[in-house]
mmCIF file of C-alpha atoms and ligand atoms in Angstrom:
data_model
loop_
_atom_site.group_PDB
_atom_site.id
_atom_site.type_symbol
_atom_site.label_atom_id
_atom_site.label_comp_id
_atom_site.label_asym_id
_atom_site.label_seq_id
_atom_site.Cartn_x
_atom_site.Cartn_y
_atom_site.Cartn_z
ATOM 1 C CA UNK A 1 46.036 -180.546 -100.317
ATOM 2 C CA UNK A 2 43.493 -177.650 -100.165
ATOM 3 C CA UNK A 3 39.857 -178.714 -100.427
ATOM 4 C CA UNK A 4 38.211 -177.765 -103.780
ATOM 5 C CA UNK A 5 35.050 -175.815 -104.014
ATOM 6 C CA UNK A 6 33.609 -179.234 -105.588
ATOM 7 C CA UNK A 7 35.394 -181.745 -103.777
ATOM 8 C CA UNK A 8 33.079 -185.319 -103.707
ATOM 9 C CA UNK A 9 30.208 -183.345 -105.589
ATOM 10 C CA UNK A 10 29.093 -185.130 -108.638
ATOM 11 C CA UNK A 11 27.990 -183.725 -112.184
ATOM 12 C CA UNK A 12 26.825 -184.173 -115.411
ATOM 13 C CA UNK A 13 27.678 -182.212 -118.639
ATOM 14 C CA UNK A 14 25.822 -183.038 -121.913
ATOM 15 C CA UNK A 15 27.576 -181.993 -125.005
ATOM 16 C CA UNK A 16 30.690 -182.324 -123.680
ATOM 17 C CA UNK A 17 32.800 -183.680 -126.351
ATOM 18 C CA UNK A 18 33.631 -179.996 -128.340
ATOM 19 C CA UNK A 19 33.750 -176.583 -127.242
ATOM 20 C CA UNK A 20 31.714 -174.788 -123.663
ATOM 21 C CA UNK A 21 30.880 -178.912 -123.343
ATOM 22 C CA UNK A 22 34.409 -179.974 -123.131
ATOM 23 C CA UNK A 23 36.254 -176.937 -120.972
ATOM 24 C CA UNK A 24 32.915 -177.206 -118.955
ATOM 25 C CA UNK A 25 34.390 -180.513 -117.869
ATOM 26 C CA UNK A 26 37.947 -179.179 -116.821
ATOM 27 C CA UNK A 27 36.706 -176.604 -115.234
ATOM 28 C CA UNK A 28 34.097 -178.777 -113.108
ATOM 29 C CA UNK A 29 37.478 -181.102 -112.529
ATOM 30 C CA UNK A 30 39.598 -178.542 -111.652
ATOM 31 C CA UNK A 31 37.289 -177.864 -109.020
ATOM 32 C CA UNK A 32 37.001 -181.588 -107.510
ATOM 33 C CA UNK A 33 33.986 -182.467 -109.534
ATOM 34 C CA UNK A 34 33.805 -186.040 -111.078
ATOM 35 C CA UNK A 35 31.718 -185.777 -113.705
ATOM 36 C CA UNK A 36 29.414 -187.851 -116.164
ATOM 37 C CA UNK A 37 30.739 -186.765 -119.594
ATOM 38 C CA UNK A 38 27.376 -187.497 -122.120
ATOM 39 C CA UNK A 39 27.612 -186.991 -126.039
ATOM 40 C CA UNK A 40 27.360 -188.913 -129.216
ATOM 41 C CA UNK A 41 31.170 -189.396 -129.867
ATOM 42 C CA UNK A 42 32.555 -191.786 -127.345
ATOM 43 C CA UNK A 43 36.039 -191.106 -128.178
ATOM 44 C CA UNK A 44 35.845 -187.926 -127.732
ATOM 45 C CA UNK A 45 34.682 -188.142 -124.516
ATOM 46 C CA UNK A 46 36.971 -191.467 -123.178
ATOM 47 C CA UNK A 47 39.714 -189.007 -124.661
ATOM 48 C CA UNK A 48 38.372 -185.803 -122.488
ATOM 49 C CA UNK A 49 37.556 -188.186 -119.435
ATOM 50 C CA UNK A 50 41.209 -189.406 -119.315
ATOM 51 C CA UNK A 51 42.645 -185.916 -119.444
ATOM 52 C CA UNK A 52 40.883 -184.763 -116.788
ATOM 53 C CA UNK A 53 41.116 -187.955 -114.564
ATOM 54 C CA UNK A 54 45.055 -187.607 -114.992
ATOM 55 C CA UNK A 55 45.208 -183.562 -114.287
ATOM 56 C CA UNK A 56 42.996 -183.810 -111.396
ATOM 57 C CA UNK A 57 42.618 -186.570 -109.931
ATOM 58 C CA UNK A 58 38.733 -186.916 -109.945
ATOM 59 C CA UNK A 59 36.481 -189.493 -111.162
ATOM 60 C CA UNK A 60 34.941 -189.649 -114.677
ATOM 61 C CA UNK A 61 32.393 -191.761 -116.912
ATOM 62 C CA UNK A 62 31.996 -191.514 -120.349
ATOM 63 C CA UNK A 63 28.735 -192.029 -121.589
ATOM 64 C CA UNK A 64 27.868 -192.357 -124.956
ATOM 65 C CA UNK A 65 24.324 -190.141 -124.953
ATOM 66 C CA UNK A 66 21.711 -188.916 -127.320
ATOM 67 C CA UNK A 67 20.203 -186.444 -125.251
ATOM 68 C CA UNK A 68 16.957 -186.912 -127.866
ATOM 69 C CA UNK A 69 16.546 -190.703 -126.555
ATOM 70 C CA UNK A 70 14.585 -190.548 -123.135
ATOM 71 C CA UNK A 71 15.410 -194.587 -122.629
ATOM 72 C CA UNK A 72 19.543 -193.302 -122.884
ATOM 73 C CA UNK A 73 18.695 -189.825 -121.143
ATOM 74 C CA UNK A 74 17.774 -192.243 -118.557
ATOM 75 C CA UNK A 75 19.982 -194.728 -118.136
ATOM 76 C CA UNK A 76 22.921 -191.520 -118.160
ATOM 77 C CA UNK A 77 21.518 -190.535 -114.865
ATOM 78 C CA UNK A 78 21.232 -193.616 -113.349
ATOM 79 C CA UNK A 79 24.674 -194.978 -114.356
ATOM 80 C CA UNK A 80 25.942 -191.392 -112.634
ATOM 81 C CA UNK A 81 23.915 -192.033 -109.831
ATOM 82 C CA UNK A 82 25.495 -195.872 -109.526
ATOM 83 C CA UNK A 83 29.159 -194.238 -109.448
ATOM 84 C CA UNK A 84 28.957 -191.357 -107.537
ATOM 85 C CA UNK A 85 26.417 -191.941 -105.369
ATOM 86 C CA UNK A 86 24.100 -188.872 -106.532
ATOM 87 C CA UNK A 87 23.922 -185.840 -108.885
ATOM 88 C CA UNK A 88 25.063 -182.229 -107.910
ATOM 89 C CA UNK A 89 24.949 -181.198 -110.706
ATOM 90 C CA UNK A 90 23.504 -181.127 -114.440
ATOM 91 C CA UNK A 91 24.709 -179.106 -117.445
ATOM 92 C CA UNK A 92 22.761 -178.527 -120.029
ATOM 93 C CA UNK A 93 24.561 -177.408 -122.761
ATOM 94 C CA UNK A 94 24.292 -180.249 -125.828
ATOM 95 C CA UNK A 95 22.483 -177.969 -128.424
ATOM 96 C CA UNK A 96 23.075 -176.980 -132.235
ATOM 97 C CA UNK A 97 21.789 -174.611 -134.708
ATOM 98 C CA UNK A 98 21.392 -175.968 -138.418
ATOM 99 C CA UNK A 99 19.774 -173.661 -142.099
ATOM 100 C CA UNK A 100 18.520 -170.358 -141.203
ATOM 101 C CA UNK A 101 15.872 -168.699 -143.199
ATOM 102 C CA UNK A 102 12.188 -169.947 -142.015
ATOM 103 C CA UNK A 103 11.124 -170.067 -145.131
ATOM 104 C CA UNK A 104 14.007 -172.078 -146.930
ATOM 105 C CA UNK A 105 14.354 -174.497 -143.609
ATOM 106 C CA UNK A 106 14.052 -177.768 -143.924
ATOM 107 C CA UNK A 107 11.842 -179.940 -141.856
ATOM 108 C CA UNK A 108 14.897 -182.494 -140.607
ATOM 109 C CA UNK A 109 16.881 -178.864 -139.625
ATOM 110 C CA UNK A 110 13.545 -177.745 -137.891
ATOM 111 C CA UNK A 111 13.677 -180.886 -135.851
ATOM 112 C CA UNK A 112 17.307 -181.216 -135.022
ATOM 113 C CA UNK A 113 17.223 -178.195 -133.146
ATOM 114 C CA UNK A 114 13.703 -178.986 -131.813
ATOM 115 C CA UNK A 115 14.564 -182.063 -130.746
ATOM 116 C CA UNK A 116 18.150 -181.174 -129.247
ATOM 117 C CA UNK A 117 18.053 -177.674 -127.849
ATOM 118 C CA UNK A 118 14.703 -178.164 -126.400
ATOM 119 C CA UNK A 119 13.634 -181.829 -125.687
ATOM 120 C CA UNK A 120 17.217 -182.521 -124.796
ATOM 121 C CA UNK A 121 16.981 -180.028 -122.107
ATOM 122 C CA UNK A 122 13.284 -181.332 -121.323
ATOM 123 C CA UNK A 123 14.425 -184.855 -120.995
ATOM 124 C CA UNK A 124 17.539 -184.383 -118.906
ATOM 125 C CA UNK A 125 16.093 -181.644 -116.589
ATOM 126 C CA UNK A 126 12.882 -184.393 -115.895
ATOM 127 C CA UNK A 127 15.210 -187.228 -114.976
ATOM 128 C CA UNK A 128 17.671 -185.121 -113.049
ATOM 129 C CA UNK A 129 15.507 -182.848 -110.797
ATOM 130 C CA UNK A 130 14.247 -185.760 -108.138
ATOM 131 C CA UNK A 131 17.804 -186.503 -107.649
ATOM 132 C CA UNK A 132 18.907 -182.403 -107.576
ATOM 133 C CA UNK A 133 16.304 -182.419 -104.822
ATOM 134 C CA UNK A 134 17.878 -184.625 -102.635
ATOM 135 C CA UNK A 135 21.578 -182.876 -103.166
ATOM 136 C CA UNK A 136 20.380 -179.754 -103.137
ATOM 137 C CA UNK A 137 22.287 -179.358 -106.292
ATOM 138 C CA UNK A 138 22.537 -176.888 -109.359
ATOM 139 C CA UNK A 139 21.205 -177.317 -112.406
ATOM 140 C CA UNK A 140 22.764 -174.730 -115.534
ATOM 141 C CA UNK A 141 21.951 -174.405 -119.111
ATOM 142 C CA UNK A 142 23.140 -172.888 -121.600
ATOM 143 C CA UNK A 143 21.345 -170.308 -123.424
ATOM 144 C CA UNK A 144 22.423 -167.321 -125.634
ATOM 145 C CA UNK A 145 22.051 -163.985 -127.036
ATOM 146 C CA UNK A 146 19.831 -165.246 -129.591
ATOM 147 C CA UNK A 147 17.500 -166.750 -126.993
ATOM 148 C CA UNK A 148 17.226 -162.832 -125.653
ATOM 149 C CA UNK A 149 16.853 -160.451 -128.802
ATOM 150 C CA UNK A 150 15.412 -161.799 -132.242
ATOM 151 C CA UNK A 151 17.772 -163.315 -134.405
ATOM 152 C CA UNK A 152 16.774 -162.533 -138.231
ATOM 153 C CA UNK A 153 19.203 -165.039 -139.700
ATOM 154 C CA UNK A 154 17.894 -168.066 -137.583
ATOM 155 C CA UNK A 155 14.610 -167.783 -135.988
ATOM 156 C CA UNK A 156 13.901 -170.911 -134.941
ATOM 157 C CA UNK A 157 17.581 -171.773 -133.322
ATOM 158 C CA UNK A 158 16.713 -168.150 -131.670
ATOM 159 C CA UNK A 159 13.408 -169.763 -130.382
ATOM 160 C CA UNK A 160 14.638 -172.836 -129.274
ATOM 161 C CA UNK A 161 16.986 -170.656 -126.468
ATOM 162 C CA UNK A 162 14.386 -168.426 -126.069
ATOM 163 C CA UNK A 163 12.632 -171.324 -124.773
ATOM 164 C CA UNK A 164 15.672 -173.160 -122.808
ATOM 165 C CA UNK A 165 15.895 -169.677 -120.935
ATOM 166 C CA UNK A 166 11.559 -169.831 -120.219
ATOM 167 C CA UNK A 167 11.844 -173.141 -119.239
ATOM 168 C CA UNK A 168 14.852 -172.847 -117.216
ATOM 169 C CA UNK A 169 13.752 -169.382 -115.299
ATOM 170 C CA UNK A 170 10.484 -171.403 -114.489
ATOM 171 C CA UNK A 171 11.810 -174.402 -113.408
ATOM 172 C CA UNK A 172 13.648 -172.335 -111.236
ATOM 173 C CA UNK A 173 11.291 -170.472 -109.088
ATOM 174 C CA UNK A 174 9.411 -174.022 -109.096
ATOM 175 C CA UNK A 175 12.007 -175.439 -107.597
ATOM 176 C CA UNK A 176 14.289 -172.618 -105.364
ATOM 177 C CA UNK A 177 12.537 -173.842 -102.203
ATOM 178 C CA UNK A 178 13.014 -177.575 -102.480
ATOM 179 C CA UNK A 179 16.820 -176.578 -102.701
ATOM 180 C CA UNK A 180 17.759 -176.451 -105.939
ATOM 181 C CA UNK A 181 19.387 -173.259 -107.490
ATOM 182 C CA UNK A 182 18.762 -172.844 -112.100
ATOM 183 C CA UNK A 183 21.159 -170.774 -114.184
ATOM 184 C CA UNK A 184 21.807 -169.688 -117.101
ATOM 185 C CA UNK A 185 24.170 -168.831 -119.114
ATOM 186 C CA UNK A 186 23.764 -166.566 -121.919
ATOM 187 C CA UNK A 187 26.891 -166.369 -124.334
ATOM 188 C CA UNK A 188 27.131 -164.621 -127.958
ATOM 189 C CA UNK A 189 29.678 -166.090 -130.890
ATOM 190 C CA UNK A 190 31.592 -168.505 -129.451
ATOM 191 C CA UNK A 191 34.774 -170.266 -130.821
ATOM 192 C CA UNK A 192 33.932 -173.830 -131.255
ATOM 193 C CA UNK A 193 32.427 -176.379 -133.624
ATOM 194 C CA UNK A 194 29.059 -174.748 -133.502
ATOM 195 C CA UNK A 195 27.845 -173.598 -136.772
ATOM 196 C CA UNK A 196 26.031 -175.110 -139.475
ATOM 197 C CA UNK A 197 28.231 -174.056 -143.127
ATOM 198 C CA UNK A 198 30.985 -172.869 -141.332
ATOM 199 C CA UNK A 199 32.213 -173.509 -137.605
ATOM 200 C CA UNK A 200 32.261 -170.220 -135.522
ATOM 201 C CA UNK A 201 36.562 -171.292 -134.534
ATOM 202 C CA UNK A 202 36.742 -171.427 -138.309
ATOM 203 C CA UNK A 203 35.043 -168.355 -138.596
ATOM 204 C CA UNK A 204 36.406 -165.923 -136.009
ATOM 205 C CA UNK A 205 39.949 -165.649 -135.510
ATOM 206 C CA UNK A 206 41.782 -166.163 -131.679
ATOM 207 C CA UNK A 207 40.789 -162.917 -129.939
ATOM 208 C CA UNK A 208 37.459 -161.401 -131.992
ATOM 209 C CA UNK A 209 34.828 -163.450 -129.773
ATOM 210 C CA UNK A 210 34.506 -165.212 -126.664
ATOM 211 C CA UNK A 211 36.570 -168.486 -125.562
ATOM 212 C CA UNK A 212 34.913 -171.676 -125.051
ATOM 213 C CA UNK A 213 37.192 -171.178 -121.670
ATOM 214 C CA UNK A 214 35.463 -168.471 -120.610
ATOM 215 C CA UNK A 215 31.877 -169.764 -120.873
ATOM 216 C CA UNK A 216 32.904 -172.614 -118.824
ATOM 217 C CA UNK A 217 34.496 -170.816 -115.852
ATOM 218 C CA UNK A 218 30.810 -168.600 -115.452
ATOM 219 C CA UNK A 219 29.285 -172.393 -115.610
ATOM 220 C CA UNK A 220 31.742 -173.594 -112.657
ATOM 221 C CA UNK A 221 30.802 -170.339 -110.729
ATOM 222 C CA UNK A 222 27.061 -170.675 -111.191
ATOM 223 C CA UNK A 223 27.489 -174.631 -109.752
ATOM 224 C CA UNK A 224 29.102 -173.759 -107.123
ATOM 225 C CA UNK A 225 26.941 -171.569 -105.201
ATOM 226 C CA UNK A 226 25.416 -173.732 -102.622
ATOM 227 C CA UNK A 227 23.047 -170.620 -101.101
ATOM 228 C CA UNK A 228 22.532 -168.300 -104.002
ATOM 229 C CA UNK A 229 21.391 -168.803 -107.322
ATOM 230 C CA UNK A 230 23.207 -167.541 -110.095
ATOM 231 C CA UNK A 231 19.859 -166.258 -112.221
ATOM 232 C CA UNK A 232 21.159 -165.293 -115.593
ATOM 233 C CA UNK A 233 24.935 -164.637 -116.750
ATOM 234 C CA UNK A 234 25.256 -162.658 -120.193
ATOM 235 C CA UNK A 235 29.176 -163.252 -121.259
ATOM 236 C CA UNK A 236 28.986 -161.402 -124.866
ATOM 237 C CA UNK A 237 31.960 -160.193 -127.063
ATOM 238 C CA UNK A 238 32.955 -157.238 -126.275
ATOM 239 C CA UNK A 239 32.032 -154.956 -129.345
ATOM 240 C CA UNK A 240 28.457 -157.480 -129.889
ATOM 241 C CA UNK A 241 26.499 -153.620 -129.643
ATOM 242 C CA UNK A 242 28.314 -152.050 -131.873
ATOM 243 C CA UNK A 243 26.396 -150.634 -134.821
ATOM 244 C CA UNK A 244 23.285 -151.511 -133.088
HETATM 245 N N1 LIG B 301 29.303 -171.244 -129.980
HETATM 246 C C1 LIG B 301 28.467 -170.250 -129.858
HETATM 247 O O1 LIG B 301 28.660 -169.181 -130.456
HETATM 248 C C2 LIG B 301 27.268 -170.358 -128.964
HETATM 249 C C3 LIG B 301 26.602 -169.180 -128.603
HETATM 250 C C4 LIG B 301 25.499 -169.263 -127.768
HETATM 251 C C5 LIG B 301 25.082 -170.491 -127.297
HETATM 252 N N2 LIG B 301 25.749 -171.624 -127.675
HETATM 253 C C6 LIG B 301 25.273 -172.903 -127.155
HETATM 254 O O2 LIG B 301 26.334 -173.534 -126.475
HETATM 255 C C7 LIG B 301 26.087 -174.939 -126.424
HETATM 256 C C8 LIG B 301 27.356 -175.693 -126.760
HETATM 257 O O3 LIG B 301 27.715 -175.430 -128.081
HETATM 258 P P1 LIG B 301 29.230 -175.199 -128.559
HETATM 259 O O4 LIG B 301 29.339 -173.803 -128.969
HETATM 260 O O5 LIG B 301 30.157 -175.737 -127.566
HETATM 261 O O6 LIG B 301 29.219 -176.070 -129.916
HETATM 262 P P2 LIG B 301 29.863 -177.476 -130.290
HETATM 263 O O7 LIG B 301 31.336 -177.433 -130.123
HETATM 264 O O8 LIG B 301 29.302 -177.800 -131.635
HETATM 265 O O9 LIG B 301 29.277 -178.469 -129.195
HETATM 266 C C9 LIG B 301 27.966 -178.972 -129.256
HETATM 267 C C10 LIG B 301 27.894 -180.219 -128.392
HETATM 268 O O10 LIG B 301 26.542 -180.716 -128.416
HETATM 269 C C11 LIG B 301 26.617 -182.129 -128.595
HETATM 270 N N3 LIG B 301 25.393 -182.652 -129.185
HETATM 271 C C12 LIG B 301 24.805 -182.303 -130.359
HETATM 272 N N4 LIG B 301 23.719 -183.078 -130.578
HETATM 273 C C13 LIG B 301 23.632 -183.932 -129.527
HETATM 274 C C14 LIG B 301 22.746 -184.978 -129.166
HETATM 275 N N5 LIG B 301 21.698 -185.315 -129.950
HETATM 276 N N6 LIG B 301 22.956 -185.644 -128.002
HETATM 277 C C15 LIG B 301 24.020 -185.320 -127.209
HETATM 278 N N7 LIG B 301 24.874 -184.342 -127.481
HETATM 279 C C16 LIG B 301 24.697 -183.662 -128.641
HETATM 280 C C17 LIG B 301 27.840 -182.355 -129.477
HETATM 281 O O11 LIG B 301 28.361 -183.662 -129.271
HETATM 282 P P3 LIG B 301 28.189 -184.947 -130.242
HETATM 283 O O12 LIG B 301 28.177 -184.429 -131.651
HETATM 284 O O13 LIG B 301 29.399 -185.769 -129.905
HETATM 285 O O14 LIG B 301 26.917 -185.587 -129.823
HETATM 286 C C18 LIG B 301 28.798 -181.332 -128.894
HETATM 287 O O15 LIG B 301 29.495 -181.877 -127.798
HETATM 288 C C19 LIG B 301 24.912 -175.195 -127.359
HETATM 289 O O16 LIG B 301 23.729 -175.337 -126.595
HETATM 290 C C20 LIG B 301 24.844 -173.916 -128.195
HETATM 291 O O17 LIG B 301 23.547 -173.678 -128.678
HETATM 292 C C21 LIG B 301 26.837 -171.587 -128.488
#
């Protein structure tokens, strides 16, 4: 069989039991990766796990994971570590976006996205980078469109990515000469469960806005690069300027 670009790497995606998470994970698999899958709903992920272990032959653990919970955040990377040996590489994608107005948000909405879009990315990225330095690996988040242009209708989900993409692009040129390469990944509307009122694959019909698919294959790309960083990739829907 022809070697994968992945083959014996290791890798863990958070979020991975819906949407970019979830085809993040094929596509990692498809590749050679085994990966860590780490989200709240464990069936979800023993259900994605055993698709993936079946279709290509990889390795997989599901971990139940609150990427708000340091003590779990924790124990996620060292149960990785204990089957695989190390960490390639770390996804970052677990994040959500909940009210909208400033003025009319609530202070549990304020925190959910606080406490998942940025210390979720804070708390994985701290436990992961030691062992990224050893492997040389890749760490990628995800961050958007609204973490690059102001976003009237949710300012602080906008902040919270404009902040992911800060911390990210700094961690980066901290890092770049112990080894490690930082992405990011910038999509617009998306179809998948995101959304507060109203999911965006409820919202958007098959065709009008970008694949979950398609976010995940510009993921695989950027953790594969084992020279190169992938910086920033912006993956928007097609007609996103229109009326601008
Ligand atoms: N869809 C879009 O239009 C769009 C556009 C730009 C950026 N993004 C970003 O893309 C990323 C993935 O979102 P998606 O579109 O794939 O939406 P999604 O289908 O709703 O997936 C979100 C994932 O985050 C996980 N998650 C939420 N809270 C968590 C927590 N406390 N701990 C661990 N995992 C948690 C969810 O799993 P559990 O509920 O099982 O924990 C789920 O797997 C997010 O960072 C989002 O901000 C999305």
């Amino acid at each position: 069989m022809a070697a994968k670009p992945l083959d014996g790497k290791s890798a863990i995606v958070t979020g991975a039991s819906s949407g970019i998470g979830s085809e993040t994970v094929r596509a990692l698999a498809r590749d050679g990766a085994n990966v860590a899958l780490a989200a709240r709903r464990e069936d979800r992920l023993e259900e994605i796990a055993d698709e993936v272990e079946h279709d290509h032959g990889v390795e997989t653990l599901a971990v139940p994971t609150d990427v708000t919970d340091e003590g779990v955040v924790g124990e996620l990377l060292t149960e990785t570590v204990e089957a695989f040996g190390e960490l390639d590489v770390l996804v970052n994608n677990a994040g959500l976006a909940r009210g909208g107005d400033v003025a009319k948000l609530s202070t549990e909405e304020y925190r959910a996205m606080m406490d998942v879009n940025v210390d979720g990315t804070f708390l994985a990225t701290r436990a992961a980078l030691p062992l990224l330095e050893e492997s040389e690996g890749n760490l990628v988040c995800i961050g958007s469109f609204a973490g690059q242009y102001p976003r009237p209708s949710n300012p602080v989900y906008a902040a919270t990515k404009w902040w992911v993409r800060g911390f990210a692009l700094s961690v980066a040129a901290a890092v770049g000469e112990e080894g490690v390469a930082v992405s990011v990944i910038n999509p617009s509307e998306v179809r998948t469960e995101f959304g507060d009122d109203e999911s965006f694959n409820e919202r958007f019909a098959e065709g009008e806005v970008t694949e979950p698919v398609e976010i995940a294959e510009a993921v695989a790309f950027a953790a594969r690069q084992e020279n190169s960083t992938v910086s920033e990739l912006d993956l928007y829907r097609r007609d996103k300027f229109s009326g601008f």
